[in-house]
């Protein structure tokens, strides 16, 4: 029973679709229904289903089994249209008629819609053609106005760029002058320091903190102060040059962008419907790569120009300040240089006068030493001359002590000899004292001579250092044009 039910269902429930007949209408309405043929006649399906359940509920007999086997063999054979029965018919004549009427109505409606669409489309095409032409003319006019704006701002940028280039060249020249002036101060500074180092070689009492040393120290301070101000202004000039070049770079970049934009807009302005190089760019109208608006666009260029003008004003002011600085520093260094030279001249004159006085005193001292030495020689000779008279007197006294007995009389000769001996001894004593005084005086004179000679050597050394060493170096002080950086 299961085999029969499966065969019936497979054979009659889903028949093969026949493509023998063509479609009735152009819309292929007969092919819209994909349901099987049994759906058009549900009674047949219901009958078949009832028969199926009915046969499955009865007890099979040998005759029924034979009939079912025959149906099974028949079911396996090829299906032909002639095998159709009334139960498997798809459509009725009424359906066929209704289908034709529907197709007629749809055809008429489609023609009317197509005619209406054609008229509306022609009117739309004419209106859109005029609107497209007006829009294209308006766009070309806007692009032309935009070109005029670009040309105006480009001329402004060109003018400001030329002014900035001129200002950069002027500031660069002033900066070079400042660098040369700063380099020129190294020589005077080295001379002043070497003068101080040389004057440290002065000896003894000449190693004084005199006006020359004070002026030299002040000169070193003045030169270092000038150098510090020059370096400070040089740093400002370098920073200002960097700012000027940055402003120039912004101007040139803005100008380059405007040149590119002008070239692109000029090409767009001359594009026509018959121009070469036009094409489709799908979705380009939805892309908005804009970075600015007309107000912000013009404000950007205006800000660049205003910034450049501000930097030029600062640069011009800095140039004036550098000019004033160069004149001020050169005057300060020259004035102090002259003050030091005057102090050197006065000190050399004083030292020369002191040396001359020392030489005079030394000559007198030498003369006195000579005379004192002669006096010492005379005293020594006088002392030698007193030796013999003393010996004679002492010998006489000694000889007279040998007189015998009563002859040892203290007579006048004895008194005179004693007096003579004492007198000679007193003379010798006084001469020796004078000799010692003369020798001490000679020693003092010699010491004075040594002191004078040493002081003379000190003065000679000081004169050599101040006049030969220092003043000879100070003859090559930079000129005023070199101090302001022109040469």
Short mmCIF file of C-alpha atoms in Angstrom, two decimals, residues 175-402:
data_model
loop_
_atom_site.label_atom_id
_atom_site.label_comp_id
_atom_site.label_asym_id
_atom_site.label_seq_id
_atom_site.Cartn_x
_atom_site.Cartn_y
_atom_site.Cartn_z
CA UNK A 175 73.26 91.68 9.76
CA UNK A 176 76.52 91.22 7.81
CA UNK A 177 77.68 94.67 8.94
CA UNK A 178 76.84 93.79 12.52
CA UNK A 179 78.77 90.53 12.23
CA UNK A 180 81.78 92.35 10.77
CA UNK A 181 81.61 95.02 13.49
CA UNK A 182 81.39 92.30 16.13
CA UNK A 183 84.40 90.55 14.62
CA UNK A 184 86.33 93.86 14.59
CA UNK A 185 85.86 94.25 18.35
CA UNK A 186 87.88 91.10 19.00
CA UNK A 187 91.12 92.88 18.08
CA UNK A 188 90.73 95.84 20.49
CA UNK A 189 89.55 93.48 23.22
CA UNK A 190 92.60 91.29 22.76
CA UNK A 191 94.87 94.37 22.76
CA UNK A 192 93.34 95.65 25.99
CA UNK A 193 93.65 92.29 27.67
CA UNK A 194 97.25 91.89 26.50
CA UNK A 195 98.02 95.37 27.84
CA UNK A 196 96.66 94.30 31.20
CA UNK A 197 98.69 91.08 31.03
CA UNK A 198 101.86 92.98 30.09
CA UNK A 199 101.36 95.49 32.87
CA UNK A 200 101.12 92.60 35.31
CA UNK A 201 104.85 92.16 34.62
CA UNK A 202 105.61 95.44 36.34
CA UNK A 203 107.80 94.96 39.38
CA UNK A 204 107.72 96.04 42.97
CA UNK A 205 106.42 99.53 43.63
CA UNK A 206 105.43 100.13 40.01
CA UNK A 207 102.78 97.43 40.27
CA UNK A 208 100.14 99.98 41.18
CA UNK A 209 96.44 100.28 40.36
CA UNK A 210 96.91 103.49 38.44
CA UNK A 211 94.67 105.37 36.03
CA UNK A 212 95.98 103.38 33.09
CA UNK A 213 94.94 100.10 34.66
CA UNK A 214 91.56 101.54 35.61
CA UNK A 215 90.97 102.79 32.08
CA UNK A 216 92.14 99.50 30.59
CA UNK A 217 89.73 97.56 32.79
CA UNK A 218 86.98 99.98 31.84
CA UNK A 219 87.89 99.57 28.17
CA UNK A 220 87.61 95.80 28.45
CA UNK A 221 84.22 96.22 30.12
CA UNK A 222 83.07 98.67 27.45
CA UNK A 223 84.14 96.37 24.62
CA UNK A 224 82.52 93.34 26.26
CA UNK A 225 79.35 95.35 26.87
CA UNK A 226 79.31 96.41 23.21
CA UNK A 227 79.89 92.81 22.14
CA UNK A 228 77.04 91.62 24.33
CA UNK A 229 74.65 94.16 22.86
CA UNK A 230 75.83 93.31 19.35
CA UNK A 231 75.31 89.59 19.96
CA UNK A 232 71.85 90.27 21.37
CA UNK A 233 70.87 92.32 18.33
CA UNK A 234 72.50 89.75 16.06
CA UNK A 235 70.30 87.05 17.58
CA UNK A 236 67.30 89.30 17.07
CA UNK A 237 68.33 89.88 13.45
CA UNK A 238 68.69 86.14 12.87
CA UNK A 239 65.27 85.51 14.42
CA UNK A 240 63.75 88.36 12.41
CA UNK A 241 65.28 87.00 9.21
CA UNK A 242 63.75 83.61 10.00
CA UNK A 243 60.37 85.28 10.56
CA UNK A 244 60.74 87.26 7.32
CA UNK A 245 61.62 84.15 5.36
CA UNK A 246 58.71 82.28 6.95
CA UNK A 247 56.37 85.11 5.92
CA UNK A 248 57.91 85.09 2.44
CA UNK A 249 57.45 81.33 2.28
CA UNK A 250 53.78 81.69 3.22
CA UNK A 251 53.34 84.37 0.56
CA UNK A 252 55.08 82.28 -2.08
CA UNK A 253 53.13 79.19 -1.14
CA UNK A 254 49.87 81.14 -1.25
CA UNK A 255 50.92 82.61 -4.60
CA UNK A 256 51.83 79.17 -5.93
CA UNK A 257 48.45 77.86 -4.83
CA UNK A 258 46.75 80.79 -6.51
CA UNK A 259 48.74 80.28 -9.71
CA UNK A 260 47.63 76.66 -9.74
CA UNK A 261 44.06 77.62 -8.90
CA UNK A 262 44.11 80.31 -11.61
CA UNK A 263 45.37 77.83 -14.17
CA UNK A 264 42.71 75.29 -13.19
CA UNK A 265 39.89 77.85 -13.07
CA UNK A 266 41.03 79.38 -16.37
CA UNK A 267 40.92 75.96 -17.98
CA UNK A 268 37.49 75.36 -16.44
CA UNK A 269 36.33 78.78 -17.64
CA UNK A 270 37.27 77.93 -21.23
CA UNK A 271 35.73 74.45 -21.16
CA UNK A 272 32.75 74.00 -23.52
CA UNK A 273 30.48 71.13 -24.38
CA UNK A 274 32.62 70.48 -27.45
CA UNK A 275 35.95 70.70 -25.61
CA UNK A 276 38.35 67.82 -25.43
CA UNK A 277 39.15 66.16 -22.14
CA UNK A 278 35.65 66.23 -20.64
CA UNK A 279 34.30 63.03 -19.16
CA UNK A 280 32.12 61.42 -16.52
CA UNK A 281 33.20 61.43 -12.87
CA UNK A 282 30.51 59.53 -11.06
CA UNK A 283 29.71 60.77 -7.56
CA UNK A 284 32.00 63.82 -7.79
CA UNK A 285 29.11 66.10 -6.81
CA UNK A 286 28.77 64.25 -3.50
CA UNK A 287 32.45 64.78 -2.74
CA UNK A 288 33.19 68.08 -0.97
CA UNK A 289 36.95 68.48 -0.44
CA UNK A 290 36.59 72.21 0.31
CA UNK A 291 38.76 73.60 3.11
CA UNK A 292 37.54 77.19 3.08
CA UNK A 293 34.74 79.56 2.21
CA UNK A 294 35.07 82.74 0.12
CA UNK A 295 35.31 84.87 3.25
CA UNK A 296 37.88 82.62 4.89
CA UNK A 297 39.72 82.31 1.57
CA UNK A 298 40.16 86.06 1.15
CA UNK A 299 40.84 86.46 4.88
CA UNK A 300 43.63 83.86 4.65
CA UNK A 301 45.46 85.82 1.96
CA UNK A 302 44.75 89.11 3.68
CA UNK A 303 46.15 87.71 6.94
CA UNK A 304 49.27 86.55 5.11
CA UNK A 305 49.77 90.02 3.65
CA UNK A 306 49.11 91.72 7.00
CA UNK A 307 51.50 89.33 8.73
CA UNK A 308 54.15 90.05 6.11
CA UNK A 309 53.64 93.80 6.50
CA UNK A 310 53.94 93.45 10.28
CA UNK A 311 57.17 91.47 9.92
CA UNK A 312 58.52 94.08 7.48
CA UNK A 313 57.73 96.86 9.95
CA UNK A 314 59.50 94.95 12.74
CA UNK A 315 62.44 94.30 10.44
CA UNK A 316 62.71 97.97 9.46
CA UNK A 317 62.59 99.01 13.11
CA UNK A 318 65.28 96.46 13.96
CA UNK A 319 67.49 97.80 11.16
CA UNK A 320 67.21 101.31 12.56
CA UNK A 321 68.06 100.05 16.05
CA UNK A 322 71.10 98.20 14.70
CA UNK A 323 72.30 101.35 12.92
CA UNK A 324 71.98 103.33 16.16
CA UNK A 325 73.72 100.52 18.05
CA UNK A 326 76.67 100.45 15.64
CA UNK A 327 77.18 104.21 15.89
CA UNK A 328 76.82 104.17 19.69
CA UNK A 329 79.20 101.27 20.27
CA UNK A 330 81.83 102.65 17.90
CA UNK A 331 81.74 106.03 19.67
CA UNK A 332 81.96 104.40 23.09
CA UNK A 333 84.93 102.25 22.12
CA UNK A 334 86.74 105.14 20.42
CA UNK A 335 86.22 107.45 23.39
CA UNK A 336 87.50 104.86 25.82
CA UNK A 337 90.39 104.06 23.50
CA UNK A 338 91.40 107.72 23.52
CA UNK A 339 91.06 107.88 27.31
CA UNK A 340 93.37 104.90 27.71
CA UNK A 341 95.89 106.41 25.32
CA UNK A 342 95.86 109.69 27.27
CA UNK A 343 96.32 107.78 30.53
CA UNK A 344 99.19 105.82 28.98
CA UNK A 345 100.84 109.03 27.78
CA UNK A 346 100.55 110.64 31.20
CA UNK A 347 101.83 107.53 32.94
CA UNK A 348 104.76 107.20 30.57
CA UNK A 349 105.63 110.85 31.17
CA UNK A 350 105.45 110.39 34.94
CA UNK A 351 107.55 107.26 34.77
CA UNK A 352 110.13 108.97 32.56
CA UNK A 353 110.35 111.91 34.98
CA UNK A 354 110.78 109.54 37.90
CA UNK A 355 113.46 107.67 36.01
CA UNK A 356 115.35 110.88 35.24
CA UNK A 357 115.18 111.92 38.89
CA UNK A 358 116.43 108.53 39.96
CA UNK A 359 119.32 108.75 37.54
CA UNK A 360 120.24 112.17 38.95
CA UNK A 361 120.14 110.89 42.52
CA UNK A 362 122.10 107.84 41.54
CA UNK A 363 124.83 109.99 40.02
CA UNK A 364 125.03 112.06 43.18
CA UNK A 365 125.02 108.94 45.31
CA UNK A 366 127.84 107.46 43.28
CA UNK A 367 129.81 110.68 43.71
CA UNK A 368 129.21 110.62 47.44
CA UNK A 369 130.21 106.98 47.62
CA UNK A 370 133.45 107.83 45.90
CA UNK A 371 134.16 110.64 48.33
CA UNK A 372 133.20 108.48 51.31
CA UNK A 373 135.54 105.78 50.11
CA UNK A 374 138.30 108.37 49.81
CA UNK A 375 137.53 109.51 53.39
CA UNK A 376 137.74 105.95 54.66
CA UNK A 377 141.09 105.54 52.99
CA UNK A 378 142.29 108.76 54.62
CA UNK A 379 141.07 107.61 58.05
CA UNK A 380 142.77 104.29 57.64
CA UNK A 381 145.98 106.05 56.65
CA UNK A 382 145.70 108.35 59.65
CA UNK A 383 145.24 105.37 61.91
CA UNK A 384 148.26 103.73 60.41
CA UNK A 385 150.19 106.96 60.89
CA UNK A 386 149.37 106.94 64.64
CA UNK A 387 150.78 103.50 65.18
CA UNK A 388 154.42 104.52 65.08
CA UNK A 389 154.11 107.52 67.48
CA UNK A 390 152.16 105.28 69.86
CA UNK A 391 154.81 102.62 69.64
CA UNK A 392 157.54 105.20 70.27
CA UNK A 393 155.78 106.59 73.31
CA UNK A 394 154.96 103.18 74.73
CA UNK A 395 158.49 101.95 74.05
CA UNK A 396 159.96 104.96 75.89
CA UNK A 397 157.75 104.26 78.88
CA UNK A 398 158.68 100.63 78.84
CA UNK A 399 162.39 101.42 78.55
CA UNK A 400 162.29 103.90 81.41
CA UNK A 401 160.76 101.29 83.68
CA UNK A 402 164.15 99.59 83.65
#
